[in-house]
XYZ file of C-alpha atoms in Angstrom:
221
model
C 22.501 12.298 -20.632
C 20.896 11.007 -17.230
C 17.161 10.694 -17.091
C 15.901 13.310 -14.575
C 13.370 12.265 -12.188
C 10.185 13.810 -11.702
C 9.382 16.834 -9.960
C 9.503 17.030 -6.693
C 6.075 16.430 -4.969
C 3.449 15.019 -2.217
C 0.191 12.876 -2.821
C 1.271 11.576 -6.245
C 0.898 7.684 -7.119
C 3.391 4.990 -7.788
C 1.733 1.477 -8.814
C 3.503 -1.125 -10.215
C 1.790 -2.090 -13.743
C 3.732 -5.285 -14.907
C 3.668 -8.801 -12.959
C 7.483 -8.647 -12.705
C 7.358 -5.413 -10.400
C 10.006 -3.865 -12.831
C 7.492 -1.005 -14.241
C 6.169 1.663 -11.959
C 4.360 4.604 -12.799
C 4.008 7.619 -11.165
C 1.437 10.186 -11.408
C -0.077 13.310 -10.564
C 0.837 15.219 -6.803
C 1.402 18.449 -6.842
C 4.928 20.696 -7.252
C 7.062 21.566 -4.384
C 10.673 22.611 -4.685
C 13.496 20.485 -3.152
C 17.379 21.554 -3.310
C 20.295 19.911 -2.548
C 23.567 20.589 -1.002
C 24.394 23.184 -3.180
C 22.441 26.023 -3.549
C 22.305 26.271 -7.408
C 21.140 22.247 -6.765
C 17.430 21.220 -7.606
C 15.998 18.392 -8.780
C 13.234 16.700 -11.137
C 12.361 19.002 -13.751
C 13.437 23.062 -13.597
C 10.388 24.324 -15.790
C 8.133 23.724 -12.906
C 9.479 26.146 -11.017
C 7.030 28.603 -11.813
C 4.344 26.485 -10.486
C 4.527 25.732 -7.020
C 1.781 24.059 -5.726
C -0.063 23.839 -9.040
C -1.544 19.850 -9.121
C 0.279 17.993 -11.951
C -0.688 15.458 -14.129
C 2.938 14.005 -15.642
C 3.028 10.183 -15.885
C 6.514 9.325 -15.120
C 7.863 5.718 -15.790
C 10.631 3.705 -13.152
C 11.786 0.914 -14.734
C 13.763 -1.044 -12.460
C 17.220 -2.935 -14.084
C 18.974 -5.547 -12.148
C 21.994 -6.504 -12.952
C 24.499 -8.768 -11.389
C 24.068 -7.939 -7.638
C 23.109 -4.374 -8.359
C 20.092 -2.546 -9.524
C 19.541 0.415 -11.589
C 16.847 2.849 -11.275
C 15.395 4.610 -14.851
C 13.097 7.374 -14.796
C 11.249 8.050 -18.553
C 8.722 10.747 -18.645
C 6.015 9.218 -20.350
C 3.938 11.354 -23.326
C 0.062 11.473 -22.516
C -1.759 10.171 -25.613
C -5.380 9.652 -25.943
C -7.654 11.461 -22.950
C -5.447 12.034 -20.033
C -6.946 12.642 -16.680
C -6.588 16.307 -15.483
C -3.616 17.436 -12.751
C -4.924 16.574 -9.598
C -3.430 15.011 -6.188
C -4.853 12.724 -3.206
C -6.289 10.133 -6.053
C -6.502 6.420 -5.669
C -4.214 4.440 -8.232
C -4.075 0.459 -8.769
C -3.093 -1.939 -11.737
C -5.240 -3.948 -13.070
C -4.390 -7.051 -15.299
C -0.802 -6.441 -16.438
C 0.223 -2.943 -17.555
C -2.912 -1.537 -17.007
C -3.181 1.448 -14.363
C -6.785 3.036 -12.607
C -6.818 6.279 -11.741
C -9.774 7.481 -9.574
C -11.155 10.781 -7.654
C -8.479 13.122 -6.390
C -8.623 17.303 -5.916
C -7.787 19.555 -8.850
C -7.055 22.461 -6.805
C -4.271 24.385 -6.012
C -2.424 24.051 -2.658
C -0.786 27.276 -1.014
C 2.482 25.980 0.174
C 2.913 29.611 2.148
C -0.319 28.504 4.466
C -0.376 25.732 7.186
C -1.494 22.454 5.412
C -5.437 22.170 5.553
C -6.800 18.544 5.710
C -8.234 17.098 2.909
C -12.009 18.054 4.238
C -11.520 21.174 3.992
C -10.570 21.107 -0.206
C -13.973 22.745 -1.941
C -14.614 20.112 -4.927
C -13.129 16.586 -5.025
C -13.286 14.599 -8.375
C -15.780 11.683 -9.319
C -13.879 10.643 -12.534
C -12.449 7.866 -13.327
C -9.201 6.813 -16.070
C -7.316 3.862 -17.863
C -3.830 4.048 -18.184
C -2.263 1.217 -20.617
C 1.274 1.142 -20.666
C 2.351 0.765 -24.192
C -1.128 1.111 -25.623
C -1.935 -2.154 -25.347
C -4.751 -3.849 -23.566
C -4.404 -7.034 -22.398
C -6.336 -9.607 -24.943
C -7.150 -6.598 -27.234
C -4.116 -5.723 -28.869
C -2.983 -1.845 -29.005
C -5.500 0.436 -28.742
C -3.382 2.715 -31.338
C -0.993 2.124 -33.716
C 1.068 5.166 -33.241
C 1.928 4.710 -29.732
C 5.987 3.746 -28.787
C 6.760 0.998 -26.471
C 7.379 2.851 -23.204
C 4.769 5.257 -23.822
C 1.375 5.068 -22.579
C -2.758 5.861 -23.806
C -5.317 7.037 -21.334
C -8.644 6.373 -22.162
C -11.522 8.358 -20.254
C -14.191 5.679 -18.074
C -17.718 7.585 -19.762
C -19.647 9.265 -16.972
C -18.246 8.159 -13.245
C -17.687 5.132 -11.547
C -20.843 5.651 -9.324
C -18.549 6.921 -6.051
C -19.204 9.845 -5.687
C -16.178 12.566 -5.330
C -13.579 11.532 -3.104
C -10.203 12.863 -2.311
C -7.488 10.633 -0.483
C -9.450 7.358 -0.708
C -7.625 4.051 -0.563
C -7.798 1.017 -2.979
C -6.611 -2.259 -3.333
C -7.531 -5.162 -6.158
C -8.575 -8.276 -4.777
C -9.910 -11.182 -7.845
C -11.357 -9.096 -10.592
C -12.652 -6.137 -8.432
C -11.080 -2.707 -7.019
C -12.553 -1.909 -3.567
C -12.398 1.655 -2.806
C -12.094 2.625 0.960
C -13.208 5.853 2.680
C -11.544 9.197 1.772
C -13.490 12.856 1.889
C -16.117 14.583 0.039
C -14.334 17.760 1.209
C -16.160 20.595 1.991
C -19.705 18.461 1.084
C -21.391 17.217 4.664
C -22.211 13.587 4.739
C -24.880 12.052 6.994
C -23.611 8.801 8.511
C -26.016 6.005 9.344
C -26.361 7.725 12.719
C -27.708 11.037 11.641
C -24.039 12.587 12.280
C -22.205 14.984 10.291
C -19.406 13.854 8.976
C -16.781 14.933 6.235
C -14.498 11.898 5.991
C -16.348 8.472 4.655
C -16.443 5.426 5.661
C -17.445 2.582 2.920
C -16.235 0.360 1.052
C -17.329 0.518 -2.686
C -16.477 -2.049 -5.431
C -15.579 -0.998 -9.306
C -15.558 -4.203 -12.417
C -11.868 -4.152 -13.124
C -12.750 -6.553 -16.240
C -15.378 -4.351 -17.364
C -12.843 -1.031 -17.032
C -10.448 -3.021 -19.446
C -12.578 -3.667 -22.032
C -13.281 0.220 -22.614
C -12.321 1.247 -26.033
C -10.319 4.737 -26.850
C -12.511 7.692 -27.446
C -10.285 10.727 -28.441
């Protein structure tokens, strides 16, 4: 049969995790509904339909195939093994080394899809944690991290305590040399005292996280 593609679904990720660009994971968001032509038509996954605007936390893996002048597109949902993050949308995702994913921040909460869409400040809680995904379950110049885990797969392993951010929902991040640098976002609901004295809900700093140091983290189940 045809791989389905995920859910349906706003303020997920998708970061390439292999050198070649042919990998691409894509994670969290949360469920809307989309039909198509047809009225019995909808796509991504049909079990979900019960949870509209419940945050997700599927990893989903596009592996791009070309082939001749064409290219194929091959959606694999991915099993989450070791300590996967929680659902959550409006997180940060980059790759680090090769096949290795971040995952940072984000909001846990559930979005009404029958009110107008609030902005991100106005979300009560937004997350401070931080994950490892390793496609595979391998970690580059470690080896796997378990034995058990399939080619294709993927192991999460949990960054102990936070990465020293603070919570942020919607931040932006980039790698540049061996460092991520996180950029602005919202604490939500939390007021924030610029440099100026001024209230403020949305940030803006620039923070840096030791990529090296976040591959080097060993599985804790």
């Amino acid at each position: 049969p045809r791989p389905s593609p995920p859910p349906a679904g706003p303020r997920h990720t998708a970061t390439p995790v292999t050198e070649d660009g042919n990998f691409t994971i894509v994670f969290g968001g949360y469920k809307t509904k989309t039909s198509g032509n047809r009225e019995d038509e909808t796509y991504g996954d049909n079990t979900y339909g019960s949870s509209i605007g419940q945050p997700l936390n599927d990893a989903w893996q596009l592996q791009t195939v070309f082939k001749g002048d064409g290219v194929r597109f091959i959606w694999k949902r991915l099993c989450n093994l070791g300590a996967p993050p929680p659902a959550r949308w409006g997180h940060a995702a980059v790759c680090i080394g090769n096949s290795a994913m971040v995952v940072y921040g984000g909001c846990g909460e559930v979005v009404d899809l029958n009110l107008p869409r609030n902005p991100v400040s106005e979300v009560n809680t937004a997350l401070d944690d931080c994950y490892v995904f390793h496609l595979g379950g391998f970690a580059p110049g470690k080896g796997p991290l378990r034995s058990t885990v399939e080619a294709g797969d993927g192991l999460w392993v949990r960054v102990p305590g936070s990465c020293g951010l603070g919570g942020r929902v919607c931040p932006s991040a980039t790698v540049a040399g061996g460092a991520i640098i996180v950029f602005g976002g919202s604490r939500g609901k939390e007021d924030i005292a610029d440099r100026k004295g001024e209230i403020t809900r949305y940030l803006k700093d620039a923070r840096i996280i030791d990529a090296e140091a976040l591959l080097q983290l060993d599985l804790v189940d």
